[in-house]
Every structure is written in C-alpha cells, then in structure tokens.
Short mmCIF file of C-alpha atoms in Angstrom, two decimals:
data_model
loop_
_atom_site.label_atom_id
_atom_site.label_comp_id
_atom_site.label_asym_id
_atom_site.label_seq_id
_atom_site.Cartn_x
_atom_site.Cartn_y
_atom_site.Cartn_z
CA UNK A 1 138.08 -156.77 70.80
CA UNK A 2 135.22 -158.36 68.26
CA UNK A 3 132.41 -156.95 67.78
CA UNK A 4 129.00 -159.81 69.36
CA UNK A 5 126.15 -160.30 67.57
CA UNK A 6 124.20 -157.81 68.68
CA UNK A 7 126.25 -155.42 67.07
CA UNK A 8 126.36 -156.97 64.07
CA UNK A 9 122.36 -157.57 64.19
CA UNK A 10 121.86 -153.29 64.66
CA UNK A 11 124.02 -153.01 61.98
CA UNK A 12 121.54 -155.41 59.78
CA UNK A 13 118.64 -153.67 61.32
CA UNK A 14 120.10 -149.99 60.32
CA UNK A 15 120.92 -150.94 56.55
CA UNK A 16 116.76 -152.60 56.43
CA UNK A 17 115.90 -149.37 57.21
CA UNK A 18 116.96 -148.17 54.07
CA UNK A 19 117.27 -151.00 52.06
CA UNK A 20 113.57 -153.23 52.34
CA UNK A 21 111.08 -149.77 51.67
CA UNK A 22 113.24 -149.40 48.46
CA UNK A 23 112.79 -152.79 47.35
CA UNK A 24 109.98 -153.32 44.61
CA UNK A 25 108.93 -149.20 45.06
CA UNK A 26 110.19 -148.19 41.66
CA UNK A 27 113.34 -146.27 42.45
CA UNK A 28 115.28 -144.69 40.56
CA UNK A 29 118.78 -146.21 38.84
CA UNK A 30 122.29 -144.73 38.48
CA UNK A 31 124.61 -146.65 36.14
CA UNK A 32 128.35 -146.39 37.45
CA UNK A 33 129.73 -147.49 33.72
CA UNK A 34 129.98 -145.79 30.71
CA UNK A 35 130.95 -149.17 28.78
CA UNK A 36 128.11 -151.49 30.38
CA UNK A 37 125.52 -151.54 33.45
CA UNK A 38 126.78 -151.67 37.08
CA UNK A 39 123.37 -150.26 38.91
CA UNK A 40 123.39 -148.09 41.87
CA UNK A 41 120.18 -147.13 43.94
CA UNK A 42 120.13 -144.52 46.70
CA UNK A 43 119.40 -147.79 48.68
CA UNK A 44 122.92 -148.77 48.80
CA UNK A 45 124.08 -145.72 49.24
CA UNK A 46 121.87 -144.97 52.45
CA UNK A 47 122.68 -148.18 53.72
CA UNK A 48 125.94 -148.24 53.54
CA UNK A 49 126.07 -144.84 55.41
CA UNK A 50 123.99 -146.04 58.14
CA UNK A 51 126.49 -149.17 58.65
CA UNK A 52 129.05 -146.47 58.57
CA UNK A 53 127.71 -144.09 61.05
CA UNK A 54 127.61 -147.05 64.05
CA UNK A 55 130.78 -148.53 63.36
CA UNK A 56 132.42 -145.20 63.64
CA UNK A 57 130.18 -144.56 66.68
CA UNK A 58 131.23 -147.94 68.66
CA UNK A 59 134.88 -148.63 67.14
CA UNK A 60 136.26 -145.18 65.62
CA UNK A 61 139.53 -146.90 65.47
CA UNK A 62 138.41 -149.77 63.19
CA UNK A 63 138.79 -149.24 58.84
CA UNK A 64 135.70 -149.53 56.58
CA UNK A 65 136.25 -150.67 52.84
CA UNK A 66 132.71 -150.39 51.55
CA UNK A 67 131.10 -150.44 48.44
CA UNK A 68 129.70 -147.21 47.58
CA UNK A 69 131.88 -144.80 49.69
CA UNK A 70 135.70 -143.62 50.61
CA UNK A 71 137.52 -146.35 52.20
CA UNK A 72 139.33 -145.24 55.38
CA UNK A 73 141.81 -146.32 57.94
CA UNK A 74 142.65 -149.42 55.74
CA UNK A 75 145.92 -150.32 58.02
CA UNK A 76 143.76 -150.79 60.83
CA UNK A 77 143.99 -154.51 62.24
CA UNK A 78 140.11 -154.54 62.89
CA UNK A 79 138.77 -153.75 59.26
CA UNK A 80 134.67 -153.98 58.55
CA UNK A 81 133.96 -154.92 54.50
CA UNK A 82 131.13 -153.86 53.47
CA UNK A 83 128.31 -153.99 50.83
CA UNK A 84 125.11 -152.68 51.72
CA UNK A 85 122.98 -154.10 49.02
CA UNK A 86 124.87 -157.38 46.68
CA UNK A 87 122.84 -157.98 43.74
CA UNK A 88 121.33 -154.69 42.76
CA UNK A 89 120.83 -156.43 39.92
CA UNK A 90 118.08 -158.52 41.58
CA UNK A 91 117.58 -155.80 44.25
CA UNK A 92 116.16 -153.23 40.84
CA UNK A 93 114.36 -156.27 39.10
CA UNK A 94 111.93 -157.45 42.86
CA UNK A 95 113.54 -160.75 43.12
CA UNK A 96 114.76 -161.51 46.68
CA UNK A 97 117.63 -163.29 46.47
CA UNK A 98 119.91 -159.91 47.12
CA UNK A 99 121.31 -159.64 50.43
CA UNK A 100 123.66 -157.10 52.75
CA UNK A 101 126.96 -158.17 53.86
CA UNK A 102 128.95 -157.17 56.85
CA UNK A 103 132.34 -158.59 56.75
CA UNK A 104 135.10 -158.27 59.77
CA UNK A 105 138.42 -158.72 59.37
CA UNK A 106 141.46 -159.36 61.93
CA UNK A 107 144.50 -158.69 61.07
CA UNK A 108 143.51 -159.09 56.52
CA UNK A 109 142.17 -162.53 58.03
CA UNK A 110 137.94 -162.73 57.74
CA UNK A 111 136.93 -163.66 61.22
CA UNK A 112 133.35 -162.81 61.36
CA UNK A 113 130.58 -162.33 58.82
CA UNK A 114 126.80 -161.63 58.17
CA UNK A 115 124.37 -161.88 55.44
CA UNK A 116 121.07 -160.68 55.50
CA UNK A 117 118.28 -161.02 53.65
CA UNK A 118 115.72 -158.75 54.92
CA UNK A 119 112.82 -159.81 52.23
CA UNK A 120 112.72 -162.99 53.81
CA UNK A 121 113.64 -162.03 56.87
CA UNK A 122 116.45 -164.45 56.89
CA UNK A 123 120.24 -163.61 58.57
CA UNK A 124 123.40 -165.77 57.90
CA UNK A 125 126.40 -165.16 60.52
CA UNK A 126 129.82 -166.30 61.18
CA UNK A 127 130.61 -165.29 65.28
CA UNK A 128 133.95 -166.40 65.01
CA UNK A 129 133.77 -170.36 65.63
CA UNK A 130 130.63 -170.84 64.55
CA UNK A 131 128.34 -170.42 61.58
CA UNK A 132 124.47 -169.89 62.49
CA UNK A 133 120.87 -169.02 60.24
CA UNK A 134 117.97 -167.10 61.75
CA UNK A 135 114.74 -166.69 59.69
CA UNK A 136 111.49 -168.10 59.07
CA UNK A 137 112.56 -171.84 59.96
CA UNK A 138 113.62 -171.00 63.83
CA UNK A 139 117.42 -170.68 63.98
CA UNK A 140 119.91 -173.65 63.75
CA UNK A 141 123.77 -173.86 63.24
CA UNK A 142 125.05 -174.07 59.47
CA UNK A 143 126.49 -177.07 58.54
CA UNK A 144 127.90 -177.96 54.84
CA UNK A 145 126.64 -180.87 53.46
CA UNK A 146 129.16 -183.96 51.29
CA UNK A 147 127.66 -184.69 47.85
CA UNK A 148 130.47 -187.23 47.63
CA UNK A 149 132.11 -186.32 43.86
CA UNK A 150 132.14 -183.77 41.74
CA UNK A 151 129.08 -185.62 39.51
CA UNK A 152 126.39 -185.12 42.08
CA UNK A 153 127.42 -181.23 43.16
CA UNK A 154 124.70 -178.64 42.81
CA UNK A 155 126.76 -175.62 41.29
CA UNK A 156 125.64 -171.96 41.33
CA UNK A 157 127.37 -169.01 39.71
CA UNK A 158 125.53 -165.50 39.30
CA UNK A 159 126.07 -165.59 35.43
CA UNK A 160 128.17 -167.73 32.86
CA UNK A 161 128.45 -164.15 30.82
CA UNK A 162 130.87 -162.88 33.85
CA UNK A 163 133.51 -165.57 32.77
CA UNK A 164 136.19 -164.64 30.06
CA UNK A 165 138.82 -165.89 27.71
CA UNK A 166 140.00 -169.47 28.78
CA UNK A 167 137.63 -169.17 32.04
CA UNK A 168 135.05 -170.07 29.88
CA UNK A 169 136.25 -173.55 29.04
CA UNK A 170 136.67 -174.33 32.71
CA UNK A 171 133.99 -173.10 33.60
CA UNK A 172 132.07 -175.39 30.80
CA UNK A 173 133.46 -178.04 31.78
CA UNK A 174 133.05 -178.12 35.40
CA UNK A 175 129.49 -177.40 34.67
CA UNK A 176 128.98 -179.96 32.25
CA UNK A 177 130.19 -182.68 35.09
CA UNK A 178 128.03 -181.15 37.79
CA UNK A 179 124.59 -182.49 38.47
CA UNK A 180 122.42 -179.30 38.53
CA UNK A 181 123.77 -176.09 37.88
CA UNK A 182 121.64 -173.12 38.04
CA UNK A 183 122.48 -169.17 37.28
CA UNK A 184 121.81 -165.41 39.34
CA UNK A 185 121.14 -165.91 43.02
CA UNK A 186 124.59 -163.28 44.02
CA UNK A 187 125.65 -163.73 47.53
CA UNK A 188 122.57 -165.79 48.47
CA UNK A 189 124.53 -169.10 46.80
CA UNK A 190 127.16 -169.12 49.09
CA UNK A 191 124.62 -169.08 52.56
CA UNK A 192 122.29 -171.66 50.85
CA UNK A 193 125.87 -173.54 50.81
CA UNK A 194 127.03 -172.74 53.77
CA UNK A 195 123.34 -174.27 55.20
CA UNK A 196 123.96 -177.70 53.05
CA UNK A 197 121.73 -176.83 49.99
CA UNK A 198 124.20 -176.83 47.96
CA UNK A 199 127.75 -177.86 46.79
CA UNK A 200 129.46 -175.48 44.86
CA UNK A 201 129.68 -171.75 44.01
CA UNK A 202 132.31 -170.37 41.43
CA UNK A 203 132.82 -167.12 40.47
CA UNK A 204 134.76 -164.54 38.54
CA UNK A 205 135.54 -161.02 38.83
CA UNK A 206 134.43 -160.75 42.36
CA UNK A 207 135.22 -157.56 44.76
CA UNK A 208 136.63 -157.62 48.20
CA UNK A 209 133.46 -156.61 49.69
CA UNK A 210 131.61 -159.39 47.35
CA UNK A 211 132.92 -161.93 49.41
CA UNK A 212 134.70 -160.77 52.86
CA UNK A 213 131.14 -161.44 54.89
CA UNK A 214 131.39 -164.77 53.24
CA UNK A 215 134.26 -166.35 53.68
CA UNK A 216 133.09 -166.90 57.33
CA UNK A 217 129.60 -167.63 56.92
CA UNK A 218 131.50 -170.89 54.64
CA UNK A 219 134.21 -171.85 56.93
CA UNK A 220 132.67 -172.29 60.17
CA UNK A 221 129.78 -173.91 58.59
CA UNK A 222 132.61 -176.65 57.46
CA UNK A 223 133.13 -175.68 54.06
CA UNK A 224 136.05 -174.49 51.64
CA UNK A 225 136.56 -171.00 49.77
CA UNK A 226 139.44 -170.42 48.00
CA UNK A 227 140.70 -168.57 44.79
CA UNK A 228 140.95 -170.58 41.79
CA UNK A 229 144.45 -171.87 42.56
CA UNK A 230 143.97 -171.83 46.40
CA UNK A 231 144.49 -169.26 48.02
CA UNK A 232 142.76 -167.32 50.77
CA UNK A 233 139.93 -165.50 48.77
CA UNK A 234 139.11 -162.06 50.99
CA UNK A 235 141.11 -160.19 47.87
CA UNK A 236 138.21 -161.19 45.97
CA UNK A 237 139.04 -161.99 42.21
CA UNK A 238 138.43 -165.83 41.02
CA UNK A 239 136.35 -167.86 43.57
CA UNK A 240 135.44 -171.42 44.65
CA UNK A 241 133.51 -172.59 47.44
CA UNK A 242 132.37 -175.77 47.95
CA UNK A 243 130.87 -178.54 51.23
CA UNK A 244 133.80 -180.63 51.02
CA UNK A 245 137.14 -180.91 49.92
CA UNK A 246 136.86 -183.63 48.11
CA UNK A 247 134.26 -181.70 45.65
CA UNK A 248 136.79 -178.18 46.25
CA UNK A 249 139.61 -180.56 44.81
CA UNK A 250 138.41 -182.02 41.89
CA UNK A 251 136.07 -178.86 40.53
CA UNK A 252 139.51 -176.49 40.88
CA UNK A 253 141.57 -179.17 39.14
CA UNK A 254 139.22 -178.49 36.58
CA UNK A 255 139.32 -175.11 36.46
CA UNK A 256 143.12 -174.50 36.27
CA UNK A 257 144.64 -172.78 33.18
CA UNK A 258 145.74 -174.98 30.32
#
C-alpha cells in the first residue's frame, strides 16, 4: 500500500519543526570533508531522525535511504529516499532555496515525492499520478512548459564549478546556447521546472537522495528527467531535466562525451 498525501505532509511537518527554527539562527556547522567543504548541521540530522521515526512507526517493513543516517532494509520493494536539507550551503547562508526532500520508490522506481521549502511555505508533491503545488499562491496542479528549442530555454544548475574535465566544455556549450542561465538554487530549480517557470536543469555528482523525491514531481508534471546518457535517474550521477522532450534531446546530444 502506498502512503497518502496526509502522511507525506506529516513527514514534512515533522522535518519543518526541526529545520525552520534553526534557519538564520547562527547554528553551528560541521564539515564532512577533509579536502573540501561539505557542511552538515544539527538541523539536517534532527530532521532526518524525525522523518525516520514516523516512517518506522507507520511502515516498519519499508527501507530507508537517507543522507545523514544509516540506510536500512535496502532490499525492500518499498524504499523511502530522504534528504532532510537539500542545499545546506544555502541553509547556512540564510538563502531560502533549500528544501526537505522525501521520495518513495517501488521496486527501484521513484513514484511519489515531496519537496518542502518551509520558509516560503511551499510544497511540491507528486501523488503517483499528478504533480501539485501548494503555498502562498494557493494550490494547483503542476505542468511543465514547452519553450520550443534550446535557444529559448532558461537553464539552472547548482554550480558550474561542480563539473569536471570534459563535462565543463559540454555544459558550457549548452549554457552558451540558452536564452538565460542561473546558478545556485539546488532542489528548488527542479520544482520551478515542474511548475513551468524554467525549462532545463543540468547537474552532476548527484546522490540518490538529491534526486529521488524530484523525479516524480517532474515526470508527473509532464517533464523529462534522465542521466546524461538517457538512463533512469534514481541512482543520481549526471542528471538532465527538461520541460519538453525536444529540449531534453537537444541538450542531451550536446552533453555527449566527445
């Protein structure tokens, strides 16, 4: 049995109770990497614990894959994929484009998902058939837009500095062709795409929990999300999402490794 909207929203409520009071609060930050900067806060850890507690109580046989705590029951046909704060750099900088990501998979396929931005009061939710927005603008069904071609597209990526080696040249080729490009909004970009505000998101080095909740939000809004070579995106890696198949195909052709 699939979880319902009310349960997803209960999970989001529990996470928000841990993240929102800590946002713009001057909280302490721990760096998870010796050779770089991969921040984690007590908000990340507490929010994931709160989400896991509710899942364990309601669905004790389901698996859980999360960023901050140990993965459990990974062989289950039903798997929750959690990123309690996607965009921790934005979170610690006071920029409200981070989000809590809660995804649900059946037999390896992402079928339901939620992204909440607690500060703006917005939720993007995929119920298994349709993609929805709720927030200050009310509630409505998400639908991607078709900008026609790559030269008319608005492109987002978290940071161009994440691309390495041959990826840099390929990404820049796409970036040079689009109408407008913007950086730095993490999971929020994918939701803007699902809602029809932008046309293309290109990323690399994503983890499964970075994208698991976002896949159904985009697909059930009519969009396309794959790896750069056209494969399923559940495992993360190099990801491309688009509002139309034509723009997706045009960008993917330019991203091919030469």
